């Protein structure tokens, strides 16, 4: 088919055009016709109006050429003002414009101005085979009784084709089968239709239904076809089937509805009478699951709930219901049950991951766990909010859908809180809302962030001197709030020295218990107190430590006997002192000087005369040790007086020492008789004591001999005075440096000396030492220890001899 069919311009039209060319308005009586197929693309050229009308293409624009339509119809074509081509402006569907009309013509007008000229344009739209044959129904159903005679005709629905002419339906074909043949007829106007002819009698017991495919074919090129399935049901003699009052039943049902709730009642009718009209209802091709959820009353058609309906399991159910009469004719209907959601599912919290334990030095914002929350309900019933209690240093941070991160909000301290019981609550937005909770147990792992701390800022320990080795002084305790090895405390003593002695040789500490033990026996007289530093260290990595000062105070015990400095007990010669015959009562005769290495009351000394030749003649100061006359000297008093003085300390029990004082009552040295003879008179009564002294002297002879020799030489060199150095002049260097110099305690200061001298015949002054003497006097008075031993008793304790010549 050519795009341009033909053009018809009458001579009269041309003449009129020429005759009225100079007029402002012209009219034309001829038209131009074009023929082209439907469904051409927009912009397709189907003719050249300038060429066909003999117009200059260059003048089209100046004359404002345009295409107009008659009335308000669409303008399906347009003109190219540059070339004069006619082009398709809109989709042209012949079936939509003209339907089944044999001829489809569109009227358009070409309008030119200056001068005005109008040319009619006829557009003949040609049909193409763009539509396939179609049947009205998807299925063609026939119910044919098995008693139907052979040759019975059954008219079939006609297939429709929107095209015309040869493009419309031209023939029908039937799928090959043994029961039916097809007969095709032509209606008025050339339309074709078909009918089924029963070619063989039906037997319901052999085949109760047939499915035949009917095909309709048009005459286009290429051909198009359409099909429909013919569903033939073979019936008994019963010629009326049940009919439902609704083809589809719909019902809405809340989930969890009570059992036996009526969902819907279906109903069908049958025009037959008797058994052929009695209907029974049943589910058709329903799964076992549905059978356990719904029941159908066979007589009334009521559908009830017999199981739990859960929206989360299925939101809708489709059931096919069959109605059957007594003769077996059936019809079908569909039941669609929509289940509406009820907020019957609480949110479920799942702990996807958890870091446990978490170190206490974790920084704020550390992710501890991942939480997933799910709710099986839908819409608002399934919208969930998650929260956590406010008294824990954790929070939930929303992540992707239904996921939350559990993170820390502050610093953790295991020593304050070592375990957390975090309760997470999830609540949906249903009405009423449902919620659930989940507890998360989270432990805090220890970090060595606490040093050991002693219970006291400093410790004091008291130990009695002469203690046993290994004795416990006291214990120190340090606490570390950390856990396990981080909180295990080990004690040690910080190295150092006390008076040049290493601390390790004085004390030790139990590394586990903190008990401090004495490594040695302490001597109060060596040092009275000292300080050590005890270190407490944990087993962390790195370890932390602290130290504390322990002050050790040594308590004195009475372990030193008084030591008599004067008269010297170690001398080999006995010293005597002279007492004037005219001495009055209370006159100072001599003084016993003693010290005690102990301290306190253990060093408080007291003096008393243990034994004397004449009772009541001399007395001694209880705490001063000064020997004085208790009464005036009489003529009847023995010239030679022997005093045994006992010195005791105040300790518990007390310790003591004794010494012997030799006194001679005389005003003139010449009056002193031979001391050897005098001492001999009293020696007989002291025989037992002499034997004891002899035994002791033999056993200690060597040591005593050396000591006596050294003492004699020392005394002769330092004090060349009468009677072996004058006895009471004690040099300061003689006193031990560690002795306490306490007045009134029986221990004299080292500077205390006697400086009195005796004048012959004086009765008012105390005795005085002689500053000069001759060899005869010395030879008369000098006695050996053995000479005095015969005269005086050397009793218990340390003794010394003093002679006083008057």
PDB file of C-alpha atoms in Angstrom, residues 201-317:
ATOM      1  CA  UNK A 201     -22.850 -40.328  22.838  1.00  0.00           C
ATOM      2  CA  UNK A 202     -21.392 -39.433  26.260  1.00  0.00           C
ATOM      3  CA  UNK A 203     -20.911 -41.972  29.064  1.00  0.00           C
ATOM      4  CA  UNK A 204     -20.515 -40.319  32.461  1.00  0.00           C
ATOM      5  CA  UNK A 205     -19.292 -43.537  34.074  1.00  0.00           C
ATOM      6  CA  UNK A 206     -16.396 -43.642  31.595  1.00  0.00           C
ATOM      7  CA  UNK A 207     -15.611 -39.898  31.469  1.00  0.00           C
ATOM      8  CA  UNK A 208     -17.510 -37.312  33.427  1.00  0.00           C
ATOM      9  CA  UNK A 209     -15.788 -34.257  31.983  1.00  0.00           C
ATOM     10  CA  UNK A 210     -13.952 -33.121  28.842  1.00  0.00           C
ATOM     11  CA  UNK A 211     -11.635 -30.245  28.108  1.00  0.00           C
ATOM     12  CA  UNK A 212     -11.457 -29.108  24.471  1.00  0.00           C
ATOM     13  CA  UNK A 213      -9.305 -26.338  23.002  1.00  0.00           C
ATOM     14  CA  UNK A 214     -11.059 -24.063  20.484  1.00  0.00           C
ATOM     15  CA  UNK A 215      -8.839 -21.807  18.302  1.00  0.00           C
ATOM     16  CA  UNK A 216     -10.010 -18.766  16.275  1.00  0.00           C
ATOM     17  CA  UNK A 217      -7.718 -17.614  13.367  1.00  0.00           C
ATOM     18  CA  UNK A 218      -7.900 -14.319  11.429  1.00  0.00           C
ATOM     19  CA  UNK A 219      -6.858 -13.744   7.764  1.00  0.00           C
ATOM     20  CA  UNK A 220      -4.088 -11.234   8.323  1.00  0.00           C
ATOM     21  CA  UNK A 221      -0.477 -11.601   7.349  1.00  0.00           C
ATOM     22  CA  UNK A 222       0.993 -12.824   9.544  1.00  0.00           C
ATOM     23  CA  UNK A 223      -2.022 -14.575  11.023  1.00  0.00           C
ATOM     24  CA  UNK A 224      -3.151 -14.047  14.593  1.00  0.00           C
ATOM     25  CA  UNK A 225      -5.168 -16.458  16.735  1.00  0.00           C
ATOM     26  CA  UNK A 226      -6.948 -16.746  20.044  1.00  0.00           C
ATOM     27  CA  UNK A 227      -7.971 -19.769  22.129  1.00  0.00           C
ATOM     28  CA  UNK A 228     -10.523 -20.771  24.720  1.00  0.00           C
ATOM     29  CA  UNK A 229     -10.965 -23.976  26.734  1.00  0.00           C
ATOM     30  CA  UNK A 230     -14.304 -25.713  26.412  1.00  0.00           C
ATOM     31  CA  UNK A 231     -15.042 -27.487  29.697  1.00  0.00           C
ATOM     32  CA  UNK A 232     -17.713 -30.136  29.186  1.00  0.00           C
ATOM     33  CA  UNK A 233     -19.199 -31.705  32.285  1.00  0.00           C
ATOM     34  CA  UNK A 234     -21.171 -34.845  31.774  1.00  0.00           C
ATOM     35  CA  UNK A 235     -24.278 -34.884  33.946  1.00  0.00           C
ATOM     36  CA  UNK A 236     -26.706 -37.428  34.998  1.00  0.00           C
ATOM     37  CA  UNK A 237     -30.316 -36.946  34.253  1.00  0.00           C
ATOM     38  CA  UNK A 238     -30.393 -34.257  36.894  1.00  0.00           C
ATOM     39  CA  UNK A 239     -30.501 -31.160  34.783  1.00  0.00           C
ATOM     40  CA  UNK A 240     -30.171 -28.413  37.465  1.00  0.00           C
ATOM     41  CA  UNK A 241     -26.949 -27.786  39.375  1.00  0.00           C
ATOM     42  CA  UNK A 242     -26.740 -25.938  42.731  1.00  0.00           C
ATOM     43  CA  UNK A 243     -26.123 -22.199  42.525  1.00  0.00           C
ATOM     44  CA  UNK A 244     -24.381 -20.188  45.318  1.00  0.00           C
ATOM     45  CA  UNK A 245     -25.838 -16.840  46.155  1.00  0.00           C
ATOM     46  CA  UNK A 246     -22.269 -15.405  46.042  1.00  0.00           C
ATOM     47  CA  UNK A 247     -19.446 -16.469  43.851  1.00  0.00           C
ATOM     48  CA  UNK A 248     -16.904 -15.303  46.480  1.00  0.00           C
ATOM     49  CA  UNK A 249     -17.496 -14.967  50.208  1.00  0.00           C
ATOM     50  CA  UNK A 250     -15.271 -12.635  52.221  1.00  0.00           C
ATOM     51  CA  UNK A 251     -14.944 -12.456  55.989  1.00  0.00           C
ATOM     52  CA  UNK A 252     -12.688 -10.595  58.447  1.00  0.00           C
ATOM     53  CA  UNK A 253     -11.657 -12.340  61.657  1.00  0.00           C
ATOM     54  CA  UNK A 254      -9.486 -11.122  64.552  1.00  0.00           C
ATOM     55  CA  UNK A 255      -6.752 -13.534  65.505  1.00  0.00           C
ATOM     56  CA  UNK A 256      -7.202 -15.504  68.714  1.00  0.00           C
ATOM     57  CA  UNK A 257     -10.976 -15.470  68.245  1.00  0.00           C
ATOM     58  CA  UNK A 258     -12.806 -17.867  70.567  1.00  0.00           C
ATOM     59  CA  UNK A 259     -13.487 -21.379  69.374  1.00  0.00           C
ATOM     60  CA  UNK A 260     -16.808 -22.057  67.629  1.00  0.00           C
ATOM     61  CA  UNK A 261     -17.038 -18.460  66.454  1.00  0.00           C
ATOM     62  CA  UNK A 262     -19.146 -18.347  63.246  1.00  0.00           C
ATOM     63  CA  UNK A 263     -17.009 -16.896  60.476  1.00  0.00           C
ATOM     64  CA  UNK A 264     -19.589 -16.872  57.659  1.00  0.00           C
ATOM     65  CA  UNK A 265     -22.609 -18.844  56.418  1.00  0.00           C
ATOM     66  CA  UNK A 266     -22.592 -19.906  52.776  1.00  0.00           C
ATOM     67  CA  UNK A 267     -25.764 -20.712  50.910  1.00  0.00           C
ATOM     68  CA  UNK A 268     -26.629 -22.308  47.564  1.00  0.00           C
ATOM     69  CA  UNK A 269     -29.940 -23.172  45.875  1.00  0.00           C
ATOM     70  CA  UNK A 270     -31.035 -25.935  43.448  1.00  0.00           C
ATOM     71  CA  UNK A 271     -34.147 -25.685  41.270  1.00  0.00           C
ATOM     72  CA  UNK A 272     -34.575 -29.438  41.225  1.00  0.00           C
ATOM     73  CA  UNK A 273     -36.932 -31.191  43.583  1.00  0.00           C
ATOM     74  CA  UNK A 274     -36.452 -34.098  45.882  1.00  0.00           C
ATOM     75  CA  UNK A 275     -33.071 -35.704  46.234  1.00  0.00           C
ATOM     76  CA  UNK A 276     -31.717 -33.701  43.295  1.00  0.00           C
ATOM     77  CA  UNK A 277     -32.474 -30.501  45.220  1.00  0.00           C
ATOM     78  CA  UNK A 278     -31.031 -31.554  48.619  1.00  0.00           C
ATOM     79  CA  UNK A 279     -27.662 -29.874  49.047  1.00  0.00           C
ATOM     80  CA  UNK A 280     -24.629 -30.734  51.185  1.00  0.00           C
ATOM     81  CA  UNK A 281     -21.659 -28.430  51.773  1.00  0.00           C
ATOM     82  CA  UNK A 282     -18.052 -29.492  51.938  1.00  0.00           C
ATOM     83  CA  UNK A 283     -14.586 -28.050  51.623  1.00  0.00           C
ATOM     84  CA  UNK A 284     -13.061 -28.852  48.294  1.00  0.00           C
ATOM     85  CA  UNK A 285      -9.349 -29.624  48.066  1.00  0.00           C
ATOM     86  CA  UNK A 286      -8.509 -28.130  51.485  1.00  0.00           C
ATOM     87  CA  UNK A 287      -5.206 -28.979  53.211  1.00  0.00           C
ATOM     88  CA  UNK A 288      -5.162 -30.787  56.522  1.00  0.00           C
ATOM     89  CA  UNK A 289      -3.954 -27.609  58.238  1.00  0.00           C
ATOM     90  CA  UNK A 290      -7.124 -25.758  57.259  1.00  0.00           C
ATOM     91  CA  UNK A 291      -9.286 -28.684  58.281  1.00  0.00           C
ATOM     92  CA  UNK A 292      -7.944 -28.357  61.827  1.00  0.00           C
ATOM     93  CA  UNK A 293      -8.723 -24.640  61.896  1.00  0.00           C
ATOM     94  CA  UNK A 294     -12.204 -24.416  60.349  1.00  0.00           C
ATOM     95  CA  UNK A 295     -15.272 -26.574  60.203  1.00  0.00           C
ATOM     96  CA  UNK A 296     -18.194 -26.475  57.746  1.00  0.00           C
ATOM     97  CA  UNK A 297     -21.665 -27.577  58.721  1.00  0.00           C
ATOM     98  CA  UNK A 298     -22.760 -29.878  55.920  1.00  0.00           C
ATOM     99  CA  UNK A 299     -26.413 -28.859  56.212  1.00  0.00           C
ATOM    100  CA  UNK A 300     -26.434 -25.201  57.270  1.00  0.00           C
ATOM    101  CA  UNK A 301     -23.276 -24.020  55.548  1.00  0.00           C
ATOM    102  CA  UNK A 302     -21.907 -22.361  58.731  1.00  0.00           C
ATOM    103  CA  UNK A 303     -18.136 -22.000  58.832  1.00  0.00           C
ATOM    104  CA  UNK A 304     -16.773 -22.008  62.407  1.00  0.00           C
ATOM    105  CA  UNK A 305     -13.384 -21.767  64.100  1.00  0.00           C
ATOM    106  CA  UNK A 306     -12.203 -25.014  65.675  1.00  0.00           C
ATOM    107  CA  UNK A 307      -8.512 -24.122  66.164  1.00  0.00           C
ATOM    108  CA  UNK A 308      -6.288 -21.221  67.117  1.00  0.00           C
ATOM    109  CA  UNK A 309      -6.086 -18.630  64.383  1.00  0.00           C
ATOM    110  CA  UNK A 310      -2.758 -16.787  64.518  1.00  0.00           C
ATOM    111  CA  UNK A 311      -2.093 -13.771  62.330  1.00  0.00           C
ATOM    112  CA  UNK A 312       1.630 -14.387  62.630  1.00  0.00           C
ATOM    113  CA  UNK A 313       1.179 -17.838  61.087  1.00  0.00           C
ATOM    114  CA  UNK A 314      -1.125 -16.781  58.232  1.00  0.00           C
ATOM    115  CA  UNK A 315      -2.774 -13.459  57.501  1.00  0.00           C
ATOM    116  CA  UNK A 316      -5.459 -14.882  55.183  1.00  0.00           C
ATOM    117  CA  UNK A 317      -7.066 -18.165  54.193  1.00  0.00           C
TER     118      UNK A 317
END
